[in-house]
Short mmCIF file of C-alpha atoms and ligand atoms in Angstrom, two decimals:
data_model
loop_
_atom_site.label_atom_id
_atom_site.label_comp_id
_atom_site.label_asym_id
_atom_site.label_seq_id
_atom_site.Cartn_x
_atom_site.Cartn_y
_atom_site.Cartn_z
CA MET A 1 62.23 80.55 -23.83
CA ALA A 2 62.80 77.17 -22.18
CA LEU A 3 65.07 77.29 -19.16
CA LYS A 4 68.06 74.96 -19.35
CA LEU A 5 69.99 74.03 -16.23
CA PHE A 6 72.92 71.78 -15.44
CA ASN A 7 71.74 68.76 -13.50
CA THR A 8 74.45 67.16 -11.35
CA LEU A 9 72.44 63.94 -11.38
CA THR A 10 72.66 63.50 -15.17
CA ARG A 11 75.91 65.49 -15.58
CA SER A 12 74.25 67.43 -18.39
CA VAL A 13 72.44 70.64 -19.22
CA GLN A 14 68.76 69.78 -19.43
CA GLU A 15 65.59 71.62 -20.31
CA PHE A 16 63.82 72.22 -17.03
CA ALA A 17 60.43 70.50 -16.76
CA PRO A 18 58.84 70.29 -13.30
CA LEU A 19 57.09 67.22 -11.94
CA ASP A 20 53.81 69.16 -11.69
CA PRO A 21 51.61 67.80 -14.53
CA THR A 22 50.36 71.34 -15.20
CA GLY A 23 53.99 72.43 -15.55
CA LYS A 24 53.48 75.45 -13.32
CA THR A 25 54.75 74.86 -9.81
CA VAL A 26 58.26 74.00 -8.72
CA GLY A 27 59.38 72.63 -5.35
CA MET A 28 62.88 73.81 -4.51
CA TYR A 29 64.95 72.94 -1.45
CA CYS A 30 68.20 74.63 -0.61
CA CYS A 31 70.37 73.33 2.23
CA GLY A 32 70.44 76.19 4.68
CA PRO A 33 73.06 77.43 7.09
CA THR A 34 74.52 75.51 9.99
CA VAL A 35 74.00 78.12 12.67
CA TYR A 36 77.17 77.80 14.73
CA ASP A 37 78.83 81.01 13.46
CA PHE A 38 78.14 83.99 11.20
CA ALA A 39 77.80 83.02 7.54
CA HIS A 40 80.90 83.94 5.53
CA ILE A 41 81.16 85.35 2.06
CA GLY A 42 81.62 81.84 0.59
CA ASN A 43 78.34 80.73 2.13
CA TRP A 44 76.76 83.85 0.68
CA ARG A 45 77.91 82.95 -2.78
CA THR A 46 75.85 79.77 -2.50
CA PHE A 47 72.76 81.49 -1.05
CA VAL A 48 72.86 84.26 -3.64
CA PHE A 49 73.17 81.55 -6.31
CA ALA A 50 70.08 79.80 -4.88
CA ASP A 51 68.27 83.15 -4.98
CA LEU A 52 69.28 83.59 -8.62
CA VAL A 53 67.86 80.15 -9.41
CA ARG A 54 64.57 80.95 -7.69
CA ARG A 55 64.25 84.33 -9.39
CA SER A 56 65.15 82.81 -12.79
CA LEU A 57 62.44 80.17 -12.37
CA GLU A 58 59.92 82.87 -11.48
CA PHE A 59 61.09 84.97 -14.43
CA SER A 60 60.45 81.91 -16.61
CA GLY A 61 56.85 81.85 -15.38
CA TYR A 62 56.98 79.16 -12.68
CA SER A 63 55.45 79.48 -9.27
CA VAL A 64 58.20 78.38 -6.90
CA ARG A 65 57.79 76.92 -3.43
CA HIS A 66 61.16 77.63 -1.90
CA VAL A 67 62.28 75.81 1.23
CA MET A 68 65.54 76.49 3.06
CA ASN A 69 66.22 74.73 6.31
CA ILE A 70 68.14 75.91 9.33
CA THR A 71 70.54 73.24 10.58
CA ASP A 72 70.27 73.93 14.29
CA VAL A 73 71.63 70.66 15.64
CA GLU A 74 74.77 68.89 14.41
CA ASP A 75 78.33 68.17 15.56
CA LYS A 76 79.78 71.71 15.30
CA ILE A 77 76.75 73.20 17.05
CA ILE A 78 76.99 70.74 19.94
CA LYS A 79 80.66 71.68 20.30
CA GLY A 80 79.73 75.38 20.34
CA VAL A 81 77.02 74.85 22.96
CA ARG A 82 79.49 72.95 25.13
CA GLU A 83 82.31 75.50 24.77
CA ASN A 84 80.03 78.46 25.40
CA LYS A 85 78.29 76.75 28.33
CA THR A 86 74.91 77.77 26.97
CA THR A 87 71.73 76.16 25.68
CA LEU A 88 71.17 74.93 22.13
CA ARG A 89 68.46 77.48 21.37
CA GLU A 90 70.37 80.40 22.87
CA PHE A 91 73.49 79.47 20.93
CA THR A 92 71.79 78.99 17.56
CA ALA A 93 69.24 81.85 17.83
CA LYS A 94 71.92 84.53 17.60
CA PHE A 95 73.41 83.12 14.38
CA GLU A 96 70.03 82.32 12.89
CA THR A 97 68.85 85.93 13.37
CA ALA A 98 72.10 87.28 11.93
CA PHE A 99 71.76 84.94 8.95
CA LEU A 100 68.20 86.02 8.18
CA ASP A 101 69.17 89.70 8.54
CA ASP A 102 72.07 89.24 6.12
CA LEU A 103 69.84 87.31 3.72
CA LYS A 104 67.52 90.35 3.58
CA ALA A 105 70.43 92.79 3.29
CA LEU A 106 71.63 90.85 0.25
CA ASN A 107 68.13 91.13 -1.19
CA CYS A 108 67.62 87.37 -1.35
CA GLN A 109 63.94 86.44 -1.53
CA THR A 110 62.78 85.01 1.76
CA PRO A 111 62.09 81.27 1.36
CA HIS A 112 58.43 80.34 1.79
CA VAL A 113 59.25 77.77 4.47
CA ILE A 114 62.30 77.85 6.77
CA PRO A 115 62.16 74.63 8.81
CA ARG A 116 64.43 74.15 11.78
CA ALA A 117 65.81 70.64 12.24
CA THR A 118 64.95 70.64 15.96
CA GLU A 119 61.29 71.14 15.09
CA TYR A 120 61.23 68.05 12.86
CA ILE A 121 62.52 65.44 15.30
CA ALA A 122 59.29 63.39 15.03
CA GLU A 123 59.59 63.29 11.22
CA ILE A 124 63.27 62.38 11.48
CA ILE A 125 62.52 59.51 13.88
CA SER A 126 59.74 58.16 11.69
CA LEU A 127 62.02 58.24 8.63
CA ILE A 128 64.68 56.29 10.52
CA GLU A 129 62.02 53.81 11.65
CA LYS A 130 61.07 53.23 8.01
CA LEU A 131 64.68 52.53 7.12
CA VAL A 132 65.05 50.15 10.06
CA ALA A 133 61.82 48.37 9.07
CA ARG A 134 63.13 47.94 5.51
CA GLY A 135 66.37 46.47 6.89
CA ILE A 136 68.47 49.34 5.52
CA ALA A 137 69.34 50.83 8.92
CA TYR A 138 70.60 49.07 12.01
CA LYS A 139 71.50 49.81 15.59
CA ALA A 140 75.20 49.27 16.30
CA ALA A 141 76.96 48.34 19.52
CA ASP A 142 77.59 52.03 20.31
CA GLY A 143 73.79 52.52 20.56
CA SER A 144 73.62 54.68 17.43
CA VAL A 145 71.60 53.85 14.33
CA TYR A 146 73.50 53.61 11.05
CA PHE A 147 72.54 53.51 7.40
CA SER A 148 73.76 50.31 5.75
CA ILE A 149 75.15 51.00 2.30
CA THR A 150 75.41 47.29 1.49
CA LYS A 151 71.76 46.63 2.40
CA TYR A 152 70.69 49.68 0.40
CA GLN A 153 72.57 48.42 -2.65
CA GLY A 154 71.09 44.99 -2.03
CA CYS A 155 67.62 46.50 -2.57
CA GLY A 156 68.71 47.45 -6.09
CA CYS A 157 69.40 51.06 -5.12
CA ASN A 158 72.30 53.10 -6.37
CA TYR A 159 74.70 54.75 -3.91
CA GLY A 160 76.90 57.18 -5.81
CA GLN A 161 74.38 59.00 -8.00
CA LEU A 162 75.94 62.45 -7.83
CA LEU A 163 79.55 61.37 -8.17
CA LYS A 164 81.40 58.21 -8.99
CA LEU A 165 82.57 56.35 -5.91
CA ASN A 166 85.20 53.70 -5.81
CA PHE A 167 83.66 50.89 -3.81
CA ASP A 168 86.79 48.77 -4.07
CA GLU A 169 88.30 51.13 -1.55
CA MET A 170 85.43 50.58 0.85
CA ARG A 171 86.21 48.50 3.86
CA ALA A 172 83.33 46.21 4.76
CA GLY A 173 81.69 46.85 8.08
CA GLU A 174 83.28 50.28 8.53
CA ARG A 175 81.12 53.12 9.75
CA VAL A 176 81.38 56.85 10.44
CA SER A 177 79.65 58.67 13.22
CA SER A 178 80.68 62.24 12.45
CA ASP A 179 78.55 64.36 10.11
CA GLU A 180 81.43 65.30 7.84
CA TYR A 181 83.74 62.80 6.16
CA GLU A 182 85.74 62.41 2.95
CA LYS A 183 84.81 60.24 -0.01
CA GLU A 184 87.79 58.01 0.73
CA SER A 185 85.83 56.87 3.75
CA VAL A 186 82.56 55.87 2.12
CA ALA A 187 80.98 53.98 4.96
CA ASP A 188 77.79 53.39 6.89
CA PHE A 189 76.81 56.76 8.33
CA ALA A 190 74.93 57.77 11.45
CA LEU A 191 71.20 58.48 11.30
CA TRP A 192 70.64 58.67 15.05
CA LYS A 193 73.54 59.33 17.41
CA ALA A 194 73.21 57.79 20.84
CA ARG A 195 73.47 60.31 23.69
CA VAL A 196 77.00 60.78 25.04
CA PRO A 197 78.05 62.93 28.02
CA GLY A 198 79.53 65.59 25.70
CA ASP A 199 76.05 66.26 24.25
CA GLY A 200 74.96 67.88 27.52
CA ASP A 201 71.25 68.69 27.35
CA VAL A 202 71.03 68.20 23.61
CA PHE A 203 69.15 64.94 23.20
CA TRP A 204 65.64 63.67 22.47
CA PRO A 205 63.90 60.42 23.42
CA SER A 206 63.38 57.96 20.58
CA PRO A 207 62.52 54.28 20.03
CA PHE A 208 66.29 53.76 19.53
CA GLY A 209 67.16 55.41 22.83
CA GLU A 210 68.05 58.97 23.78
CA GLY A 211 70.12 60.80 21.25
CA ARG A 212 70.10 63.27 18.40
CA PRO A 213 69.80 63.10 14.63
CA GLY A 214 72.69 63.01 12.19
CA TRP A 215 72.94 66.01 9.86
CA HIS A 216 72.05 64.16 6.64
CA ILE A 217 68.75 62.68 7.83
CA GLU A 218 67.58 66.13 8.92
CA CYS A 219 67.46 67.42 5.34
CA SER A 220 65.76 64.27 4.00
CA ALA A 221 63.05 64.53 6.64
CA MET A 222 62.44 68.27 6.31
CA SER A 223 62.49 68.41 2.53
CA MET A 224 60.13 65.44 2.08
CA LYS A 225 57.77 66.67 4.79
CA VAL A 226 57.39 70.08 3.17
CA LEU A 227 57.75 69.27 -0.54
CA GLY A 228 56.68 65.62 -0.77
CA GLU A 229 58.60 62.38 -1.32
CA SER A 230 59.63 63.43 -4.82
CA PHE A 231 60.30 67.04 -5.70
CA ASP A 232 61.90 69.11 -8.43
CA LEU A 233 65.06 70.82 -7.38
CA HIS A 234 67.64 70.56 -4.64
CA LEU A 235 70.58 72.96 -4.30
CA GLY A 236 73.69 73.60 -2.29
CA GLY A 237 77.39 74.32 -2.55
CA GLU A 238 79.55 71.80 -4.41
CA ASP A 239 81.07 70.48 -1.18
CA LEU A 240 77.65 69.12 -0.25
CA LYS A 241 77.53 66.64 -3.16
CA PHE A 242 79.30 64.14 -0.98
CA PRO A 243 78.51 62.93 1.58
CA HIS A 244 75.56 65.18 2.45
CA HIS A 245 73.50 65.01 -0.74
CA GLU A 246 74.47 61.46 -1.62
CA ASP A 247 73.32 60.42 1.85
CA GLU A 248 70.11 62.41 1.50
CA ILE A 249 69.31 60.51 -1.71
CA ALA A 250 70.11 57.17 -0.09
CA GLN A 251 68.00 57.83 3.01
CA SER A 252 65.05 59.19 1.07
CA GLU A 253 64.97 56.66 -1.77
CA GLY A 254 65.77 53.86 0.68
CA ALA A 255 62.71 54.79 2.74
CA THR A 256 60.20 55.60 0.00
CA GLY A 257 61.37 53.53 -2.97
CA LYS A 258 60.70 56.62 -5.13
CA PRO A 259 63.07 58.98 -6.93
CA PHE A 260 63.88 61.74 -4.44
CA VAL A 261 64.84 64.78 -6.55
CA LYS A 262 64.67 65.40 -10.30
CA TYR A 263 67.31 68.14 -10.62
CA TRP A 264 70.34 68.72 -8.42
CA MET A 265 72.25 71.97 -8.75
CA HIS A 266 75.56 72.79 -7.10
CA GLY A 267 77.33 76.13 -6.88
CA ALA A 268 81.11 76.22 -7.19
CA PHE A 269 83.26 77.48 -4.34
CA LEU A 270 84.43 80.97 -3.62
CA LEU A 271 88.09 81.64 -2.97
CA VAL A 272 89.39 84.82 -1.38
CA GLU A 273 92.42 86.48 -2.98
CA GLY A 274 93.12 83.14 -4.69
CA LYS A 275 93.13 81.10 -1.49
CA LYS A 276 90.76 79.05 0.57
CA MET A 277 89.17 81.26 3.17
CA SER A 278 90.58 80.84 6.62
CA LYS A 279 90.65 82.90 9.77
CA SER A 280 94.42 82.42 10.14
CA LEU A 281 95.08 83.80 6.64
CA GLY A 282 93.04 86.89 7.49
CA ASN A 283 90.98 86.44 4.31
CA TYR A 284 87.85 85.33 6.09
CA PHE A 285 84.99 87.78 5.63
CA THR A 286 81.45 87.80 6.86
CA LEU A 287 78.99 90.19 5.24
CA ARG A 288 79.25 92.31 8.37
CA ASP A 289 83.03 92.60 7.94
CA LEU A 290 82.52 93.97 4.44
CA LEU A 291 79.80 96.41 5.49
CA ALA A 292 82.13 97.65 8.23
CA LYS A 293 84.72 98.37 5.53
CA GLY A 294 82.20 100.73 3.90
CA PHE A 295 80.88 98.47 1.15
CA ALA A 296 77.16 98.14 0.52
CA ALA A 297 75.36 94.80 0.57
CA ARG A 298 74.17 95.34 -3.01
CA GLU A 299 77.81 95.69 -4.10
CA VAL A 300 78.55 92.34 -2.51
CA ARG A 301 75.50 90.81 -4.19
CA TYR A 302 76.52 92.27 -7.54
CA LEU A 303 80.06 90.92 -7.26
CA LEU A 304 78.86 87.45 -6.26
CA LEU A 305 76.52 87.52 -9.23
CA THR A 306 79.17 88.39 -11.79
CA ALA A 307 80.54 84.85 -11.84
CA TYR A 308 79.06 81.81 -13.55
CA TYR A 309 77.80 79.57 -10.79
CA ARG A 310 79.65 76.45 -11.97
CA GLU A 311 83.05 78.12 -11.90
CA THR A 312 85.20 78.88 -8.90
CA PHE A 313 85.13 82.58 -8.17
CA ASN A 314 88.00 84.57 -6.77
CA PHE A 315 86.72 87.25 -4.43
CA THR A 316 88.96 90.28 -3.90
CA LEU A 317 88.47 93.60 -2.17
CA ASP A 318 89.59 95.28 -5.41
CA GLY A 319 86.83 93.40 -7.21
CA LEU A 320 84.38 94.75 -4.67
CA ALA A 321 85.62 98.30 -5.29
CA GLY A 322 85.06 97.63 -9.02
CA ALA A 323 81.51 96.53 -8.22
CA LYS A 324 80.85 99.97 -6.78
CA SER A 325 81.69 101.73 -10.03
CA ALA A 326 79.86 99.20 -12.22
CA LEU A 327 76.72 99.72 -10.15
CA ALA A 328 77.15 103.49 -10.29
CA ARG A 329 76.92 103.28 -14.11
CA ILE A 330 73.65 101.38 -13.91
CA ASP A 331 72.30 103.69 -11.19
CA GLU A 332 73.07 106.79 -13.19
CA CYS A 333 71.38 105.46 -16.32
CA VAL A 334 68.29 104.27 -14.47
CA SER A 335 67.97 107.48 -12.53
CA LYS A 336 68.06 109.52 -15.79
CA LEU A 337 65.46 107.19 -17.31
CA ARG A 338 63.29 107.87 -14.28
CA GLU A 339 63.58 111.60 -14.83
CA VAL A 340 62.55 111.34 -18.46
CA GLY A 341 60.08 108.47 -18.31
CA ARG A 342 58.56 108.50 -14.83
CA ASP A 343 55.21 109.98 -15.87
CA ALA A 344 54.78 107.56 -18.78
CA LEU A 345 55.74 104.45 -16.77
CA PRO A 346 52.29 103.43 -15.45
CA ARG A 347 50.84 103.71 -18.97
CA VAL A 348 53.66 101.63 -20.47
CA GLN A 349 53.45 99.01 -17.73
CA ALA A 350 49.69 98.69 -18.22
CA ASP A 351 50.00 98.30 -21.98
CA GLN A 352 50.01 94.57 -22.75
CA HIS A 353 50.97 95.23 -26.34
CA VAL A 354 54.36 96.74 -25.67
CA SER A 355 56.77 94.19 -27.12
CA PRO A 356 59.76 93.19 -24.99
CA THR A 357 62.79 95.32 -25.58
CA SER A 358 66.01 93.78 -26.84
CA LEU A 359 67.36 94.07 -23.30
CA VAL A 360 64.72 91.67 -21.98
CA GLU A 361 65.11 89.34 -24.96
CA GLN A 362 68.87 89.13 -24.73
CA PHE A 363 68.86 88.85 -20.96
CA SER A 364 66.27 86.12 -21.04
CA ALA A 365 68.20 84.16 -23.70
CA ALA A 366 71.35 84.36 -21.54
CA ILE A 367 69.63 83.25 -18.33
CA SER A 368 67.90 80.39 -20.12
CA GLU A 369 71.29 78.94 -21.05
CA ASP A 370 72.12 77.50 -17.63
CA LEU A 371 72.17 80.96 -16.04
CA ASN A 372 74.81 82.40 -18.34
CA ILE A 373 75.38 85.39 -16.15
CA SER A 374 78.32 86.87 -18.11
CA ALA A 375 76.11 87.12 -21.20
CA ALA A 376 73.30 88.51 -19.02
CA TRP A 377 75.52 91.29 -17.61
CA GLY A 378 76.88 91.83 -21.13
CA ALA A 379 73.32 92.59 -22.29
CA VAL A 380 72.79 94.94 -19.33
CA PHE A 381 75.95 96.98 -19.90
CA GLU A 382 75.41 97.17 -23.65
CA TRP A 383 71.95 98.53 -22.92
CA VAL A 384 73.40 101.06 -20.42
CA ARG A 385 75.85 102.26 -23.09
CA GLU A 386 73.19 102.61 -25.80
CA THR A 387 70.69 104.21 -23.45
CA ASN A 388 73.24 106.75 -22.21
CA THR A 389 73.97 107.75 -25.81
CA LYS A 390 70.28 108.24 -26.53
CA LEU A 391 69.79 110.18 -23.31
CA ALA A 392 72.75 112.39 -24.16
CA ASN A 393 71.24 113.16 -27.61
CA ASN A 394 67.83 113.76 -26.10
CA SER A 395 66.53 111.16 -28.54
CA LEU A 396 64.46 109.17 -26.03
CA SER A 397 60.80 110.10 -25.75
CA ALA A 398 59.10 109.80 -22.37
CA THR A 399 57.36 106.63 -23.60
CA ALA A 400 60.61 105.10 -24.82
CA ALA A 401 62.31 105.97 -21.52
CA ALA A 402 59.44 104.36 -19.62
CA ALA A 403 59.64 101.24 -21.79
CA ASN A 404 63.36 101.01 -21.02
CA LEU A 405 62.68 101.50 -17.34
CA ALA A 406 60.06 98.75 -17.38
CA ALA A 407 62.55 96.48 -19.17
CA TRP A 408 65.19 97.19 -16.54
CA GLU A 409 62.74 96.41 -13.76
CA LYS A 410 61.97 93.07 -15.38
CA VAL A 411 65.63 92.23 -15.67
CA ASP A 412 66.26 93.38 -12.13
CA SER A 413 63.53 91.06 -10.89
CA VAL A 414 66.18 88.38 -11.54
CA LEU A 415 69.35 90.28 -10.63
CA GLY A 416 67.84 91.88 -7.54
CA ILE A 417 70.40 94.65 -7.27
CA GLY A 418 67.76 97.40 -7.19
CA VAL A 419 68.77 100.96 -7.72
CA LYS A 420 70.51 103.11 -5.25
CA THR A 421 67.95 105.17 -3.42
CA GLU A 422 68.54 108.89 -3.65
CA THR A 423 70.87 109.94 -0.87
CA GLU A 424 69.28 112.31 1.57
CA VAL A 425 70.78 115.74 1.27
CA PRO A 426 71.77 117.24 4.63
CA PRO A 427 70.18 120.67 5.39
CA GLU A 428 73.61 122.36 5.44
CA ILE A 429 74.28 121.19 1.85
CA LEU A 430 70.79 122.21 0.73
CA ALA A 431 71.33 125.68 2.20
CA LEU A 432 74.61 126.02 0.31
CA ALA A 433 72.96 124.89 -2.93
CA GLU A 434 70.19 127.46 -2.47
CA ALA A 435 72.78 130.18 -1.77
CA ARG A 436 74.53 129.21 -5.00
CA THR A 437 71.29 129.45 -6.98
CA ALA A 438 70.64 132.88 -5.47
CA ALA A 439 74.20 133.99 -6.34
CA LYS A 440 73.72 132.80 -9.92
CA GLN A 441 70.44 134.60 -10.25
CA ALA A 442 72.14 137.76 -8.98
CA LYS A 443 74.83 137.08 -11.63
CA ASP A 444 77.48 136.89 -8.88
CA PHE A 445 79.34 134.07 -10.65
CA LYS A 446 82.43 134.40 -8.51
CA LYS A 447 80.35 133.63 -5.44
CA SER A 448 78.37 130.86 -7.14
CA ASP A 449 81.62 129.17 -8.28
CA ALA A 450 83.08 129.47 -4.79
CA ILE A 451 80.00 127.82 -3.31
CA ARG A 452 80.21 125.04 -5.92
CA ASP A 453 83.83 124.42 -4.86
CA GLU A 454 82.83 124.41 -1.22
CA LEU A 455 80.13 121.83 -1.98
CA LYS A 456 82.68 119.70 -3.80
CA ALA A 457 85.02 119.87 -0.85
CA LYS A 458 82.14 118.59 1.29
CA GLY A 459 81.64 115.66 -1.12
CA TRP A 460 78.73 116.94 -3.24
CA VAL A 461 78.47 117.88 -6.91
CA ILE A 462 75.82 120.22 -8.14
CA GLU A 463 74.38 119.90 -11.63
CA ASP A 464 72.16 122.38 -13.45
CA THR A 465 69.38 120.57 -15.29
CA PRO A 466 66.38 121.94 -17.22
CA LYS A 467 64.27 120.98 -14.21
CA GLY A 468 66.49 122.83 -11.72
CA ILE A 469 69.54 121.84 -9.73
CA LYS A 470 70.50 118.27 -8.85
CA LEU A 471 72.79 117.31 -5.98
CA LYS A 472 74.84 114.15 -6.18
CA LYS A 473 77.11 112.60 -3.58
CA LEU A 474 80.64 112.07 -4.85
P1 AMP B 1 77.14 75.54 6.11
O1 AMP B 1 76.55 76.67 6.90
O2 AMP B 1 78.54 75.24 6.47
O3 AMP B 1 76.25 74.31 6.15
O4 AMP B 1 77.20 76.02 4.59
C1 AMP B 1 76.12 76.67 3.95
C2 AMP B 1 76.32 76.62 2.46
O5 AMP B 1 77.51 77.34 2.08
C3 AMP B 1 76.48 75.22 1.89
O6 AMP B 1 75.66 75.10 0.73
C4 AMP B 1 77.95 75.14 1.52
O7 AMP B 1 78.15 74.29 0.44
C5 AMP B 1 78.24 76.57 1.14
N1 AMP B 1 79.67 76.95 1.22
C6 AMP B 1 80.55 76.77 2.24
N2 AMP B 1 81.78 77.30 1.95
C7 AMP B 1 81.67 77.85 0.71
C8 AMP B 1 82.58 78.54 -0.17
N3 AMP B 1 83.84 78.84 0.18
N4 AMP B 1 82.10 78.93 -1.38
C9 AMP B 1 80.82 78.68 -1.75
N5 AMP B 1 79.92 78.04 -0.97
C10 AMP B 1 80.33 77.63 0.25
ZN1 ZN B 2 71.02 69.63 3.56
#
């Protein structure tokens, strides 16, 4: 089934067709974290969305080369280095490690290449040199090098590809030096920022003088170095459309004269309890905050994946509690399928002739429609309901159970929520369970019931199955 995705560049849902003439490989670049703090749950919405895109492409048969940079030098980082009286590397390393740990905890596939901006300074400088040589960039009186929007337009290039900009509001000759600015201030932006005392030790030599790169040029240089001057897919949160991505297009196309990226995808923002996240409102959560509250990373991933990526999502702690019970339903079903179908699974997986189950078909149809995740979850929960009924009637053969299990694993290769691993049973609980079995065998039902109640009080339920007892954590 052809994968259709919404392309911000064309403002339409398009059938995905990579640049690769063989139609097999896809180059995908996702703007990575700015490592000046721990990533918050809003950031994670975007990274989980990027992971969904990668997994959906792989599910559709593409071989994806996934690149996600680490922004380890920009304005907020310099401020952090200064305030903490530390070095750039020491300051960013802590947040970079935390980010990569959280990325794993959320079961996001590790990108194939994770370039750090500070390791691409030579590429950044040579890209700026190209722009200067083409007359599109210039050195200003403050010693910094700026991108000239007027000169770029003069070369027949289009500034404002991802969103409509009102150039009548532009004031000629105006320029911005900070990395972040609003679209009301469309202006020449900094490519190379001349060293100032506040930068401390953070500067590099360059043909334009000592200084450091602007944030936007970093992504142009890294993405083109790793994926080539034109590549398939570029992603980020919706706030990056302007100025970051617009500037990336301008710098890249201005330097190469070639189309930079074929498909642009943007994830909508996450709100918390209906509001913008902010530390002062107390609704600012990192993944670590949520884990400390007793939630599991897969519950967070599940919740973030319940919303369609182009719609704002309202994150609530109640929603996260709901995620726990939704996942428990899936876990229970899959664990029963394992019991019934485990032995037949290798045979079913090896059999090329097993036709895809309706779960895979429906899921795949949903994902193909611009990642219609509500329909995808709809297919999953309908399957859980039907499968539970069949399991309850004992009407699933081992082969059918294995086929369902294989279908779930296929679907989960996109969702990536996995299945809860069996909780380890503490020896004390095991001993109680064995004592209960012994009491039952001795027909001392009063004692066996009392032990069952004791187990319950300790948070465990005991179930008698044809294959013996089963202990489950409440
Ligand atoms: P940053 O580390 O600030 O560069 O942001 C990393 C990614 O998180 C970017 O793609 C942002 O667009 C995205 N992002 C930031 N805040 C939110 C939010 N509240 N909801 C969704 N994505 C966000
Ligand atoms: Zn970027």
